JSON list of C-alpha atoms in Angstrom, two decimals:
[
{"chain": "A", "resi": 1, "resn": "UNK", "atom": "CA", "xyz": [-6.34, -11.63, 32.10]},
{"chain": "A", "resi": 2, "resn": "UNK", "atom": "CA", "xyz": [-8.33, -14.74, 32.96]},
{"chain": "A", "resi": 3, "resn": "UNK", "atom": "CA", "xyz": [-11.94, -14.09, 33.92]},
{"chain": "A", "resi": 4, "resn": "UNK", "atom": "CA", "xyz": [-14.26, -16.64, 35.52]},
{"chain": "A", "resi": 5, "resn": "UNK", "atom": "CA", "xyz": [-18.07, -16.44, 35.37]},
{"chain": "A", "resi": 6, "resn": "UNK", "atom": "CA", "xyz": [-20.12, -18.79, 37.53]},
{"chain": "A", "resi": 7, "resn": "UNK", "atom": "CA", "xyz": [-23.73, -19.87, 37.15]},
{"chain": "A", "resi": 8, "resn": "UNK", "atom": "CA", "xyz": [-26.15, -22.55, 38.30]},
{"chain": "A", "resi": 9, "resn": "UNK", "atom": "CA", "xyz": [-26.66, -21.69, 41.95]},
{"chain": "A", "resi": 10, "resn": "UNK", "atom": "CA", "xyz": [-30.06, -21.53, 43.57]},
{"chain": "A", "resi": 11, "resn": "UNK", "atom": "CA", "xyz": [-32.42, -22.93, 46.17]},
{"chain": "A", "resi": 12, "resn": "UNK", "atom": "CA", "xyz": [-32.84, -26.69, 46.47]},
{"chain": "A", "resi": 13, "resn": "UNK", "atom": "CA", "xyz": [-34.39, -29.04, 49.03]},
{"chain": "A", "resi": 14, "resn": "UNK", "atom": "CA", "xyz": [-32.26, -31.47, 51.05]},
{"chain": "A", "resi": 15, "resn": "UNK", "atom": "CA", "xyz": [-31.48, -34.52, 48.94]},
{"chain": "A", "resi": 16, "resn": "UNK", "atom": "CA", "xyz": [-31.74, -32.54, 45.73]},
{"chain": "A", "resi": 17, "resn": "UNK", "atom": "CA", "xyz": [-29.14, -31.77, 43.07]},
{"chain": "A", "resi": 18, "resn": "UNK", "atom": "CA", "xyz": [-27.57, -28.77, 41.36]},
{"chain": "A", "resi": 19, "resn": "UNK", "atom": "CA", "xyz": [-24.91, -28.35, 38.71]},
{"chain": "A", "resi": 20, "resn": "UNK", "atom": "CA", "xyz": [-22.64, -25.31, 38.88]},
{"chain": "A", "resi": 21, "resn": "UNK", "atom": "CA", "xyz": [-20.78, -24.02, 35.84]},
{"chain": "A", "resi": 22, "resn": "UNK", "atom": "CA", "xyz": [-17.71, -21.81, 35.57]},
{"chain": "A", "resi": 23, "resn": "UNK", "atom": "CA", "xyz": [-16.85, -20.35, 32.18]},
{"chain": "A", "resi": 24, "resn": "UNK", "atom": "CA", "xyz": [-13.27, -19.14, 31.73]},
{"chain": "A", "resi": 25, "resn": "UNK", "atom": "CA", "xyz": [-11.83, -16.64, 29.30]},
{"chain": "A", "resi": 26, "resn": "UNK", "atom": "CA", "xyz": [-8.56, -17.18, 27.46]},
{"chain": "A", "resi": 27, "resn": "UNK", "atom": "CA", "xyz": [-7.17, -19.51, 24.85]},
{"chain": "A", "resi": 28, "resn": "UNK", "atom": "CA", "xyz": [-5.16, -21.83, 27.11]},
{"chain": "A", "resi": 29, "resn": "UNK", "atom": "CA", "xyz": [-7.89, -23.16, 29.40]},
{"chain": "A", "resi": 30, "resn": "UNK", "atom": "CA", "xyz": [-6.74, -26.72, 28.86]},
{"chain": "A", "resi": 31, "resn": "UNK", "atom": "CA", "xyz": [-3.57, -26.12, 30.90]},
{"chain": "A", "resi": 32, "resn": "UNK", "atom": "CA", "xyz": [-5.29, -24.42, 33.85]},
{"chain": "A", "resi": 33, "resn": "UNK", "atom": "CA", "xyz": [-5.68, -26.21, 37.15]},
{"chain": "A", "resi": 34, "resn": "UNK", "atom": "CA", "xyz": [-9.22, -25.55, 38.38]},
{"chain": "A", "resi": 35, "resn": "UNK", "atom": "CA", "xyz": [-10.98, -25.74, 41.73]},
{"chain": "A", "resi": 36, "resn": "UNK", "atom": "CA", "xyz": [-14.24, -25.03, 43.55]},
{"chain": "A", "resi": 37, "resn": "UNK", "atom": "CA", "xyz": [-14.31, -23.40, 46.97]},
{"chain": "A", "resi": 38, "resn": "UNK", "atom": "CA", "xyz": [-17.22, -22.51, 49.22]},
{"chain": "A", "resi": 39, "resn": "UNK", "atom": "CA", "xyz": [-17.78, -20.02, 52.01]},
{"chain": "A", "resi": 40, "resn": "UNK", "atom": "CA", "xyz": [-20.67, -19.74, 54.45]},
{"chain": "A", "resi": 41, "resn": "UNK", "atom": "CA", "xyz": [-21.35, -16.44, 56.27]},
{"chain": "A", "resi": 42, "resn": "UNK", "atom": "CA", "xyz": [-18.86, -15.89, 59.08]},
{"chain": "A", "resi": 43, "resn": "UNK", "atom": "CA", "xyz": [-16.77, -18.90, 58.07]},
{"chain": "A", "resi": 44, "resn": "UNK", "atom": "CA", "xyz": [-13.53, -19.48, 56.20]},
{"chain": "A", "resi": 45, "resn": "UNK", "atom": "CA", "xyz": [-13.41, -20.22, 52.50]},
{"chain": "A", "resi": 46, "resn": "UNK", "atom": "CA", "xyz": [-12.86, -23.97, 52.15]},
{"chain": "A", "resi": 47, "resn": "UNK", "atom": "CA", "xyz": [-11.62, -26.06, 49.25]},
{"chain": "A", "resi": 48, "resn": "UNK", "atom": "CA", "xyz": [-14.32, -28.34, 47.86]},
{"chain": "A", "resi": 49, "resn": "UNK", "atom": "CA", "xyz": [-12.82, -30.01, 44.79]},
{"chain": "A", "resi": 50, "resn": "UNK", "atom": "CA", "xyz": [-9.91, -29.71, 42.36]},
{"chain": "A", "resi": 51, "resn": "UNK", "atom": "CA", "xyz": [-9.24, -30.87, 38.84]},
{"chain": "A", "resi": 52, "resn": "UNK", "atom": "CA", "xyz": [-5.85, -30.61, 37.15]},
{"chain": "A", "resi": 53, "resn": "UNK", "atom": "CA", "xyz": [-5.14, -29.96, 33.49]},
{"chain": "A", "resi": 54, "resn": "UNK", "atom": "CA", "xyz": [-4.72, -33.71, 33.05]},
{"chain": "A", "resi": 55, "resn": "UNK", "atom": "CA", "xyz": [-8.10, -34.45, 34.63]},
{"chain": "A", "resi": 56, "resn": "UNK", "atom": "CA", "xyz": [-6.98, -35.69, 38.04]},
{"chain": "A", "resi": 57, "resn": "UNK", "atom": "CA", "xyz": [-9.61, -34.89, 40.69]},
{"chain": "A", "resi": 58, "resn": "UNK", "atom": "CA", "xyz": [-9.60, -34.50, 44.45]},
{"chain": "A", "resi": 59, "resn": "UNK", "atom": "CA", "xyz": [-12.39, -33.80, 46.95]},
{"chain": "A", "resi": 60, "resn": "UNK", "atom": "CA", "xyz": [-12.93, -32.64, 50.47]},
{"chain": "A", "resi": 61, "resn": "UNK", "atom": "CA", "xyz": [-13.99, -35.50, 52.72]},
{"chain": "A", "resi": 62, "resn": "UNK", "atom": "CA", "xyz": [-17.33, -33.81, 53.36]},
{"chain": "A", "resi": 63, "resn": "UNK", "atom": "CA", "xyz": [-18.39, -34.07, 49.70]},
{"chain": "A", "resi": 64, "resn": "UNK", "atom": "CA", "xyz": [-16.79, -37.33, 48.57]},
{"chain": "A", "resi": 65, "resn": "UNK", "atom": "CA", "xyz": [-19.33, -39.58, 46.90]},
{"chain": "A", "resi": 66, "resn": "UNK", "atom": "CA", "xyz": [-21.80, -36.72, 46.45]},
{"chain": "A", "resi": 67, "resn": "UNK", "atom": "CA", "xyz": [-20.02, -34.08, 44.33]},
{"chain": "A", "resi": 68, "resn": "UNK", "atom": "CA", "xyz": [-18.24, -34.50, 41.00]},
{"chain": "A", "resi": 69, "resn": "UNK", "atom": "CA", "xyz": [-15.92, -31.95, 39.40]},
{"chain": "A", "resi": 70, "resn": "UNK", "atom": "CA", "xyz": [-15.37, -32.13, 35.65]},
{"chain": "A", "resi": 71, "resn": "UNK", "atom": "CA", "xyz": [-14.16, -29.96, 32.79]},
{"chain": "A", "resi": 72, "resn": "UNK", "atom": "CA", "xyz": [-14.90, -29.40, 29.12]},
{"chain": "A", "resi": 73, "resn": "UNK", "atom": "CA", "xyz": [-11.84, -27.92, 27.42]},
{"chain": "A", "resi": 74, "resn": "UNK", "atom": "CA", "xyz": [-13.78, -27.23, 24.22]},
{"chain": "A", "resi": 75, "resn": "UNK", "atom": "CA", "xyz": [-16.25, -25.04, 26.12]},
{"chain": "A", "resi": 76, "resn": "UNK", "atom": "CA", "xyz": [-13.63, -23.57, 28.50]},
{"chain": "A", "resi": 77, "resn": "UNK", "atom": "CA", "xyz": [-15.88, -24.63, 31.37]},
{"chain": "A", "resi": 78, "resn": "UNK", "atom": "CA", "xyz": [-15.52, -26.46, 34.66]},
{"chain": "A", "resi": 79, "resn": "UNK", "atom": "CA", "xyz": [-18.54, -28.02, 36.39]},
{"chain": "A", "resi": 80, "resn": "UNK", "atom": "CA", "xyz": [-19.49, -29.09, 39.87]},
{"chain": "A", "resi": 81, "resn": "UNK", "atom": "CA", "xyz": [-22.29, -31.66, 39.97]},
{"chain": "A", "resi": 82, "resn": "UNK", "atom": "CA", "xyz": [-23.75, -31.67, 43.48]},
{"chain": "A", "resi": 83, "resn": "UNK", "atom": "CA", "xyz": [-26.02, -34.56, 44.50]},
{"chain": "A", "resi": 84, "resn": "UNK", "atom": "CA", "xyz": [-27.69, -35.52, 47.77]},
{"chain": "A", "resi": 85, "resn": "UNK", "atom": "CA", "xyz": [-27.35, -31.96, 48.98]},
{"chain": "A", "resi": 86, "resn": "UNK", "atom": "CA", "xyz": [-27.47, -31.22, 52.70]},
{"chain": "A", "resi": 87, "resn": "UNK", "atom": "CA", "xyz": [-28.19, -27.98, 54.58]},
{"chain": "A", "resi": 88, "resn": "UNK", "atom": "CA", "xyz": [-24.50, -27.88, 55.59]},
{"chain": "A", "resi": 89, "resn": "UNK", "atom": "CA", "xyz": [-23.68, -27.43, 51.88]},
{"chain": "A", "resi": 90, "resn": "UNK", "atom": "CA", "xyz": [-25.30, -23.99, 51.95]},
{"chain": "A", "resi": 91, "resn": "UNK", "atom": "CA", "xyz": [-22.66, -21.43, 50.96]},
{"chain": "A", "resi": 92, "resn": "UNK", "atom": "CA", "xyz": [-21.39, -19.15, 48.25]},
{"chain": "A", "resi": 93, "resn": "UNK", "atom": "CA", "xyz": [-19.46, -21.31, 45.79]},
{"chain": "A", "resi": 94, "resn": "UNK", "atom": "CA", "xyz": [-16.42, -19.83, 44.05]},
{"chain": "A", "resi": 95, "resn": "UNK", "atom": "CA", "xyz": [-14.55, -21.00, 40.98]},
{"chain": "A", "resi": 96, "resn": "UNK", "atom": "CA", "xyz": [-10.74, -20.75, 41.06]},
{"chain": "A", "resi": 97, "resn": "UNK", "atom": "CA", "xyz": [-8.10, -21.02, 38.35]},
{"chain": "A", "resi": 98, "resn": "UNK", "atom": "CA", "xyz": [-4.35, -21.43, 38.58]},
{"chain": "A", "resi": 99, "resn": "UNK", "atom": "CA", "xyz": [-2.84, -20.34, 35.28]},
{"chain": "A", "resi": 100, "resn": "UNK", "atom": "CA", "xyz": [0.43, -18.99, 33.80]},
{"chain": "A", "resi": 101, "resn": "UNK", "atom": "CA", "xyz": [-0.52, -15.41, 34.81]},
{"chain": "A", "resi": 102, "resn": "UNK", "atom": "CA", "xyz": [-1.26, -16.27, 38.44]},
{"chain": "A", "resi": 103, "resn": "UNK", "atom": "CA", "xyz": [-4.63, -17.07, 40.00]},
{"chain": "A", "resi": 104, "resn": "UNK", "atom": "CA", "xyz": [-8.19, -15.92, 39.36]},
{"chain": "A", "resi": 105, "resn": "UNK", "atom": "CA", "xyz": [-11.49, -16.10, 41.28]},
{"chain": "A", "resi": 106, "resn": "UNK", "atom": "CA", "xyz": [-15.04, -16.07, 40.06]},
{"chain": "A", "resi": 107, "resn": "UNK", "atom": "CA", "xyz": [-17.67, -13.77, 41.56]},
{"chain": "A", "resi": 108, "resn": "UNK", "atom": "CA", "xyz": [-19.38, -16.57, 43.45]},
{"chain": "A", "resi": 109, "resn": "UNK", "atom": "CA", "xyz": [-22.81, -18.16, 43.16]},
{"chain": "A", "resi": 110, "resn": "UNK", "atom": "CA", "xyz": [-25.18, -18.79, 46.07]},
{"chain": "A", "resi": 111, "resn": "UNK", "atom": "CA", "xyz": [-26.30, -22.33, 46.88]},
{"chain": "A", "resi": 112, "resn": "UNK", "atom": "CA", "xyz": [-29.02, -22.68, 49.50]},
{"chain": "A", "resi": 113, "resn": "UNK", "atom": "CA", "xyz": [-30.21, -26.09, 50.71]},
{"chain": "A", "resi": 114, "resn": "UNK", "atom": "CA", "xyz": [-33.40, -25.76, 52.71]},
{"chain": "A", "resi": 115, "resn": "UNK", "atom": "CA", "xyz": [-36.90, -27.17, 53.09]}
]
C-alpha cells in the first residue's frame, strides 16, 4: 500500500517560513494526485492545497500568495512551502494521496506560529 511520511513542522514566529515534506512509498508516485490538509484542535480538517499528476495546483483562498505546493517525482516527495506565516495557520498538517489503490493519509506534522 501507499505510505506517506511527513516532516518539517515546528515552531515559527509570525511572518516566518517553513517547508513541509511528504515522502511517499510506491513506484507510481508520478501518477498520484497529492494534497495538503490542516486541522486545528476542535475544528474540521480543511483542504490547503492540491497538485495533480500533471502539476496543476490549487489553493485555499486563505493561503493564496503565501503557500506553494510542489512535487519532485524523482524523490517521490511533495512539498508545501509556507511563507508569511500567521497564527491562524497553526494546525496539524496532513499529506494526502489519491492513487490507483484508493486514498492515503500521512500521520500529520504540527505547525505552530507564535511569538
